[in-house]
Coordinates of N, CA and C in Angstrom, one line a residue:
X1 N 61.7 -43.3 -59.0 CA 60.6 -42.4 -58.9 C 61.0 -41.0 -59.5
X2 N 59.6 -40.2 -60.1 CA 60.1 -39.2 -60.8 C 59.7 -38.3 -59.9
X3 N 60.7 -37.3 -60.2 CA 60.4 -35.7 -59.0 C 59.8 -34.8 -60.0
X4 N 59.3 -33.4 -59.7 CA 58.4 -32.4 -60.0 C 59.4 -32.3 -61.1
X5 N 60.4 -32.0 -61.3 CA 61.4 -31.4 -62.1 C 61.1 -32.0 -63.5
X6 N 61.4 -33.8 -63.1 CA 61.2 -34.8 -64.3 C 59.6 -34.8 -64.9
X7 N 58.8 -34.0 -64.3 CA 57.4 -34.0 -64.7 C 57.3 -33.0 -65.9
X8 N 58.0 -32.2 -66.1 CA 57.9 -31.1 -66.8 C 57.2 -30.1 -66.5
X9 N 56.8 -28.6 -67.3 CA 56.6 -27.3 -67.2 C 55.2 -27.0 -66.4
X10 N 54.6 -28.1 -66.8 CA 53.0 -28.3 -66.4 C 53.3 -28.2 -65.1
X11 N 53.8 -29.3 -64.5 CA 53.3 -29.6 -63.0 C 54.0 -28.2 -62.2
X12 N 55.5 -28.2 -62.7 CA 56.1 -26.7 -61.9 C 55.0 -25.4 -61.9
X13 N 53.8 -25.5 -62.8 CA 53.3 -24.3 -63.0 C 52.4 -24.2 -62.2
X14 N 51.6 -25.8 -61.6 CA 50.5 -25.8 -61.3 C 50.4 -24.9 -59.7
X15 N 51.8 -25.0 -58.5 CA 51.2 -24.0 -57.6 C 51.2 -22.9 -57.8
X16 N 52.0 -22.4 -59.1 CA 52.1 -21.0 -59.4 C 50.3 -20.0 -59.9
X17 N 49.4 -21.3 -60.3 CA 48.6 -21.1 -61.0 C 47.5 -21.1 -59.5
X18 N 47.6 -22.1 -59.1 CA 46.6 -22.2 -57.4 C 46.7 -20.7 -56.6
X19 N 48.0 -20.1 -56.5 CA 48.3 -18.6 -55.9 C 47.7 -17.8 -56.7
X20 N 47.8 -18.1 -58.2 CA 47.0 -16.8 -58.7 C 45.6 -16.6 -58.5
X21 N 44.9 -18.3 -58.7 CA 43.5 -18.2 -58.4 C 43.1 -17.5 -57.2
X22 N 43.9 -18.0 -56.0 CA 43.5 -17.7 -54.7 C 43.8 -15.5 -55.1
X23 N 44.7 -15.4 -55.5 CA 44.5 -13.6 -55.6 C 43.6 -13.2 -56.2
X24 N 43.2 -13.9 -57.2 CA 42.2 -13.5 -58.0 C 41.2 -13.3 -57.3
X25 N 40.6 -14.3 -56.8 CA 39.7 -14.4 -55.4 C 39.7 -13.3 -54.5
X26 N 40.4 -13.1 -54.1 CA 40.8 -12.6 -52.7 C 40.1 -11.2 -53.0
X27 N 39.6 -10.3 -54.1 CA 39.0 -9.0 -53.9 C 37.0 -9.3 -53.4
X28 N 36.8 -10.3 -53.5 CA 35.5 -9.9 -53.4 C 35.0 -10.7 -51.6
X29 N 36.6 -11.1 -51.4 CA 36.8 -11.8 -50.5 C 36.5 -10.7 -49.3
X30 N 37.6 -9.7 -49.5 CA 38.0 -8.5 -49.0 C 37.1 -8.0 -48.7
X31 N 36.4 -7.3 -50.1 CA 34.8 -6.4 -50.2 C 33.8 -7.4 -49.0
X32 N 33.7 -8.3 -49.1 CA 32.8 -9.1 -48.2 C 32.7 -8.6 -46.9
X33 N 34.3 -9.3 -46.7 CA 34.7 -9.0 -45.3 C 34.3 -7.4 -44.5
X34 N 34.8 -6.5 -45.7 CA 34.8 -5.3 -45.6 C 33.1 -4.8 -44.6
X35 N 32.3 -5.2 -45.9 CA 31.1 -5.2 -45.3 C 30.6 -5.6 -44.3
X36 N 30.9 -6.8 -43.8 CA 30.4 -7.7 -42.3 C 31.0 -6.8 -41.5
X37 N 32.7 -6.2 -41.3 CA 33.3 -5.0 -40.5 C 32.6 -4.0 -40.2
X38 N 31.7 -3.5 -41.3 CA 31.0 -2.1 -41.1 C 29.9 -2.5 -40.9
X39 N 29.3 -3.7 -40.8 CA 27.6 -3.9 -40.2 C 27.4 -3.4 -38.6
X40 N 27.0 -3.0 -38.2 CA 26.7 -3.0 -36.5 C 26.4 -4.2 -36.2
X41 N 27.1 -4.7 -35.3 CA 26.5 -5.7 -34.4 C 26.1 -5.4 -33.2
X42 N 25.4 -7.0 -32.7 CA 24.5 -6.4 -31.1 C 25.6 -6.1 -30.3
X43 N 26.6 -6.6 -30.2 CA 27.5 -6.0 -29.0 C 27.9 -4.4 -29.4
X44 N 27.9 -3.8 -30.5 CA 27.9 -2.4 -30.8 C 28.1 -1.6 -29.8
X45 N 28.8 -0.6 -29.3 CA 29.0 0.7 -28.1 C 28.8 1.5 -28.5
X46 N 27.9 2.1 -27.5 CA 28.0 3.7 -28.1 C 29.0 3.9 -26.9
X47 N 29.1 5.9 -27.3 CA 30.5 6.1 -27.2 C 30.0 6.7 -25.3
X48 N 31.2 6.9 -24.3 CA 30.5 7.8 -22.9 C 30.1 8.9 -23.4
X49 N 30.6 10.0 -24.6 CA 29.9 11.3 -25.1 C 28.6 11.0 -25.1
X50 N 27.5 9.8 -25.9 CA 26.8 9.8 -26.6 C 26.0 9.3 -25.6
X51 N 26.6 8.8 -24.3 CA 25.3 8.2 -23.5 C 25.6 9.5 -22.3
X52 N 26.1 10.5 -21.6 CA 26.1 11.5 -21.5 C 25.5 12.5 -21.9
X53 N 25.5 12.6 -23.5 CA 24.5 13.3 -24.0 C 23.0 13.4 -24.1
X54 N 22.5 12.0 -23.8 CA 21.1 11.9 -23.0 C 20.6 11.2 -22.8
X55 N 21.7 10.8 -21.2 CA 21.1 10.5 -20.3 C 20.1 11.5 -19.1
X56 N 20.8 12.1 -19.0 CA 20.1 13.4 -18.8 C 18.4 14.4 -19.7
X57 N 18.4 13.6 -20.6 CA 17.4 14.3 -21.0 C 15.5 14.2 -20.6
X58 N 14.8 14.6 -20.5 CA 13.3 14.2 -20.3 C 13.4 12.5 -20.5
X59 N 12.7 12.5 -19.3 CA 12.6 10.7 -19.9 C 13.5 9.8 -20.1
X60 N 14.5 10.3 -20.5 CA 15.3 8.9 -20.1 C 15.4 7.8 -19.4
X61 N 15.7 7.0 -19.8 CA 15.7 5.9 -19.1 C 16.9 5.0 -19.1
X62 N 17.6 4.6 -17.9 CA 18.5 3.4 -17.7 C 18.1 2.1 -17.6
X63 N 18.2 1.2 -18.2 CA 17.6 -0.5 -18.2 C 19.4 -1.0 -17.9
X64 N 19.1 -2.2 -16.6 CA 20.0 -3.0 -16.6 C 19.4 -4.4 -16.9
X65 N 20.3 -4.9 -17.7 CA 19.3 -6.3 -18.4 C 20.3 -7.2 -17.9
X66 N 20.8 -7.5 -16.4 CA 21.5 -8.3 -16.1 C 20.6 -9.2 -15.1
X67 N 21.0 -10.6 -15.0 CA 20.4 -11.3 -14.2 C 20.0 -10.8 -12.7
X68 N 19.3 -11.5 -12.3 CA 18.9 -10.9 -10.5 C 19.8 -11.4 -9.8
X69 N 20.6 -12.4 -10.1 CA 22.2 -12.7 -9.3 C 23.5 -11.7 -9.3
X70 N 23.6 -11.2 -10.6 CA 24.2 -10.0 -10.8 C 23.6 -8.7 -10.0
X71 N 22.7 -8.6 -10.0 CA 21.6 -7.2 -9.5 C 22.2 -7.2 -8.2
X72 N 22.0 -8.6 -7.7 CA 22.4 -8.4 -5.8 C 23.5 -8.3 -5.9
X73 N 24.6 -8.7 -6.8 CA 25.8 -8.7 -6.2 C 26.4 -7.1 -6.3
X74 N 25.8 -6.1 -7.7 CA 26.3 -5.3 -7.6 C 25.8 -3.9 -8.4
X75 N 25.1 -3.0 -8.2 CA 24.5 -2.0 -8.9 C 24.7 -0.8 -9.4
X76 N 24.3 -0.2 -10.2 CA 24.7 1.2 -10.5 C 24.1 1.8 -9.4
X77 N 25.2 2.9 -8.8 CA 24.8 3.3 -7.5 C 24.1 5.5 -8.0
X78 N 25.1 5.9 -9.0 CA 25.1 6.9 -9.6 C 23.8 7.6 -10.0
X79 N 22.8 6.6 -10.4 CA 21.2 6.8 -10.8 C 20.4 5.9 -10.9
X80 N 19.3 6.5 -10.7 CA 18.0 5.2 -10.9 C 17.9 4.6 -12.1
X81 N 17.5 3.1 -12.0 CA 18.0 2.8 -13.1 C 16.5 1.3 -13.3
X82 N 16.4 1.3 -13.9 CA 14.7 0.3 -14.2 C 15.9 -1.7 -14.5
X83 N 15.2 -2.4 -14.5 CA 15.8 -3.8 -14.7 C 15.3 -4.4 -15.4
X84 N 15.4 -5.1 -16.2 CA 14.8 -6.2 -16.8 C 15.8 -7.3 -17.5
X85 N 15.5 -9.1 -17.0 CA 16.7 -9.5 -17.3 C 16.7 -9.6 -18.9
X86 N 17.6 -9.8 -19.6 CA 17.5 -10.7 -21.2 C 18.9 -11.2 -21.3
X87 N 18.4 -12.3 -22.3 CA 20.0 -13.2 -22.2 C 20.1 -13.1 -23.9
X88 N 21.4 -13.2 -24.8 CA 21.2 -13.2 -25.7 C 20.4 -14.2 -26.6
X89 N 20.3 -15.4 -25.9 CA 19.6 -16.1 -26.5 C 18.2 -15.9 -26.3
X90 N 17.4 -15.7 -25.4 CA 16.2 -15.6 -24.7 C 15.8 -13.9 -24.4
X91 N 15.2 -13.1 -24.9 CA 14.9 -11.6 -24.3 C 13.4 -11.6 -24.6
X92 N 12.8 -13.1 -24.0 CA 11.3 -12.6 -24.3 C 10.8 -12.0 -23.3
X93 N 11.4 -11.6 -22.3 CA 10.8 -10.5 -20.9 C 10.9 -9.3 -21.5
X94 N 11.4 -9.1 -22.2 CA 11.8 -7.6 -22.5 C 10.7 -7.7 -23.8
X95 N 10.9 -8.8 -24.6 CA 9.7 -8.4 -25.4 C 8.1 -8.1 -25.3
X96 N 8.4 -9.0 -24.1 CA 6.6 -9.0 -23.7 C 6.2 -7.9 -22.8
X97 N 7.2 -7.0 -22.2 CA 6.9 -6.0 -21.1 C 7.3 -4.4 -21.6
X98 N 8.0 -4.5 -22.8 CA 8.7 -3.7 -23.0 C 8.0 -2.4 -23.0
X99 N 6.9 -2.3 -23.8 CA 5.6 -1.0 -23.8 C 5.7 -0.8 -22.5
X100 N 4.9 -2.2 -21.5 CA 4.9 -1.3 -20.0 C 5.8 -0.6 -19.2
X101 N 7.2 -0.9 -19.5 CA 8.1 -0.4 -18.7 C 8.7 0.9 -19.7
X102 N 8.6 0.7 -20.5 CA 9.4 1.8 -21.3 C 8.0 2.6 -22.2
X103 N 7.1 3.2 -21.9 CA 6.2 3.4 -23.0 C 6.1 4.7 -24.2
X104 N 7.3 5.7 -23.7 CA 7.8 6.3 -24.5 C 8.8 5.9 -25.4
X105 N 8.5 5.3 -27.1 CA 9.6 5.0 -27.5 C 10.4 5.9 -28.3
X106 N 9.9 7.3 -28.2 CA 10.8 8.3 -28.6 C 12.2 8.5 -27.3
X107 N 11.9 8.3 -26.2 CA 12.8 8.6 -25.4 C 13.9 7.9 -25.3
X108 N 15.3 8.5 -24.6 CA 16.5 7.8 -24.9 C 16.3 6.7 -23.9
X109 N 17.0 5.3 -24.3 CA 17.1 4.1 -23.1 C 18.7 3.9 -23.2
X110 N 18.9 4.5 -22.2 CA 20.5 3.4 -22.0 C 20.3 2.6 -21.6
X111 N 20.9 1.3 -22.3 CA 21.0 -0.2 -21.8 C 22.7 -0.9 -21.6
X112 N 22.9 -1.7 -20.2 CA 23.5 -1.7 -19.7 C 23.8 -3.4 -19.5
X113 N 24.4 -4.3 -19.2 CA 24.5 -5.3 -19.1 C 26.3 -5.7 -18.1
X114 N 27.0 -6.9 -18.3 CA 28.1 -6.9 -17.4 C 28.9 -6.9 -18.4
X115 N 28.7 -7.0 -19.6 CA 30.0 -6.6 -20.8 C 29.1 -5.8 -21.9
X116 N 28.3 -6.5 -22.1 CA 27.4 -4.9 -23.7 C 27.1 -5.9 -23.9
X117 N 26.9 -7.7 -24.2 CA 26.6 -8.6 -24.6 C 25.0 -8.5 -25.2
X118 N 24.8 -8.3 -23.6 CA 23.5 -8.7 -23.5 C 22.4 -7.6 -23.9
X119 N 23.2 -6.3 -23.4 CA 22.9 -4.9 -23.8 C 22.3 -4.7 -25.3
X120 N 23.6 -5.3 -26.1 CA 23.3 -5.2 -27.5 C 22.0 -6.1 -27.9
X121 N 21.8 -7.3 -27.5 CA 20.6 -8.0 -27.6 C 19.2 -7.3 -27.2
X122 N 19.5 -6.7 -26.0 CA 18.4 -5.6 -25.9 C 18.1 -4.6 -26.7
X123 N 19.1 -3.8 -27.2 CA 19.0 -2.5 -27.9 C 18.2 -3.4 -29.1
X124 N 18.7 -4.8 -29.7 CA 18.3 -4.9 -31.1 C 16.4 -5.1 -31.1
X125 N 16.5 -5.7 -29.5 CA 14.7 -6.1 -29.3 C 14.1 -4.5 -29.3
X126 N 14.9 -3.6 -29.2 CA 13.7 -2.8 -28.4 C 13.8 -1.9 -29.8
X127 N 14.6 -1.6 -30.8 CA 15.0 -1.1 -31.8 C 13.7 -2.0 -33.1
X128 N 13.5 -3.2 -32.9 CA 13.0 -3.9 -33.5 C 11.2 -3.3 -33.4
X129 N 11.2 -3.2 -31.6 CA 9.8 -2.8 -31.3 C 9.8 -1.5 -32.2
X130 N 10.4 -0.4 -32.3 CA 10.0 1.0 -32.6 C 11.2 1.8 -31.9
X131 N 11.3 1.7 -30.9 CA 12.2 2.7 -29.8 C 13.6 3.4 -30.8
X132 N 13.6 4.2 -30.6 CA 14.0 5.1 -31.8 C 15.5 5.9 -31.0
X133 N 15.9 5.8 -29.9 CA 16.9 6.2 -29.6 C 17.6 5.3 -28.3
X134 N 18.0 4.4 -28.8 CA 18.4 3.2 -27.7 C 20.2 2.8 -28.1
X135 N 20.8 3.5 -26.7 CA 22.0 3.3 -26.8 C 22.5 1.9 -25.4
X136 N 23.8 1.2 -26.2 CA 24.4 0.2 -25.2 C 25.7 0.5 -24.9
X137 N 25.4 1.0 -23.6 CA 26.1 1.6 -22.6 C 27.7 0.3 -22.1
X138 N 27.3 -0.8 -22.5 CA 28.1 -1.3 -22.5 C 28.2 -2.4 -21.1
X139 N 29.1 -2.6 -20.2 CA 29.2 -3.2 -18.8 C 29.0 -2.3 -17.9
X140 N 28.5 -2.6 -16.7 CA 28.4 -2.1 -15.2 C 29.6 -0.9 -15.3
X141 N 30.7 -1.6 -15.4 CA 32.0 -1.4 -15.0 C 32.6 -0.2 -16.0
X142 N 31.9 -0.1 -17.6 CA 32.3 0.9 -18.1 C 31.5 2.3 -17.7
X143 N 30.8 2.5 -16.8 CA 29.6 3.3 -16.5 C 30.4 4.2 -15.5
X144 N 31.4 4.1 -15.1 CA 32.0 4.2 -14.5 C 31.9 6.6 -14.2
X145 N 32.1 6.5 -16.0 CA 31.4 8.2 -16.0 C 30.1 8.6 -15.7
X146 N 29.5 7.9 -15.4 CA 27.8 8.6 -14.9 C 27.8 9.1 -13.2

């Protein structure tokens, strides 16, 4: 049997040539990536400054968009706060109600959920309707500054 060696210059060159392809590659690889990094996604946080900054203002509003099994087990005690469930897959309650419960969509909504999951799925429905200042507050448990 012949080994790489007895093949000649060709075959020794060919992984050297596969590495370069793959580098060659690799810039628009990067840039891609780069991009998808800096997109927002629904789990997105805003920061405690930024939901501090107004929560407090005219109208605001707190939405917990956690199930009604979560609700009983455990609530924001800190302030009133409005409910509506949404699941990332499913947030047609929130779509279909949303005007009625929230009908200012200039006003800020913190949205709240048991990790930001679900939160971010909300912010994107209600951002979609119009609502123009809708931050996700993140889990129950990071609320912890209100």
């Amino acid at each position: 049997p012949r080994t790489s060696e007895d093949r000649g210059p060709r075959t020794r060159l060919l992984p050297a040539f596969i590495t370069l392809l793959h580098l060659i590659s690799l810039p628009p690889i990067i840039l891609f990536s780069q991009e998808i990094r800096d997109k927002p996604t629904m789990a997105s946080f805003s920061t405690p400054d930024q939901v501090k900054a107004v929560v407090d203002e005219p109208g605001a509003v707190i939405l917990d968009v956690r199930t009604e099994d979560e609700l009983k087990e455990e609530q924001l005690t800190s302030r009133p706060f409005h409910h509506m469930s949404c699941h990332v897959e499913d947030c047609s309650e929130l779509m279909a109600k949303a005007e009625q419960l929230l009908p200012d969509k200039n006003a800020p909504v913190v949205i709240f959920c048991r990790s930001g999951r679900r939160a971010g799925k909300a912010k994107e429905v209600l951002e979609q309707k119009g609502y123009t200042k809708v931050l996700n507050a993140g889990g129950l448990k990071d609320l912890t500054y209100l």
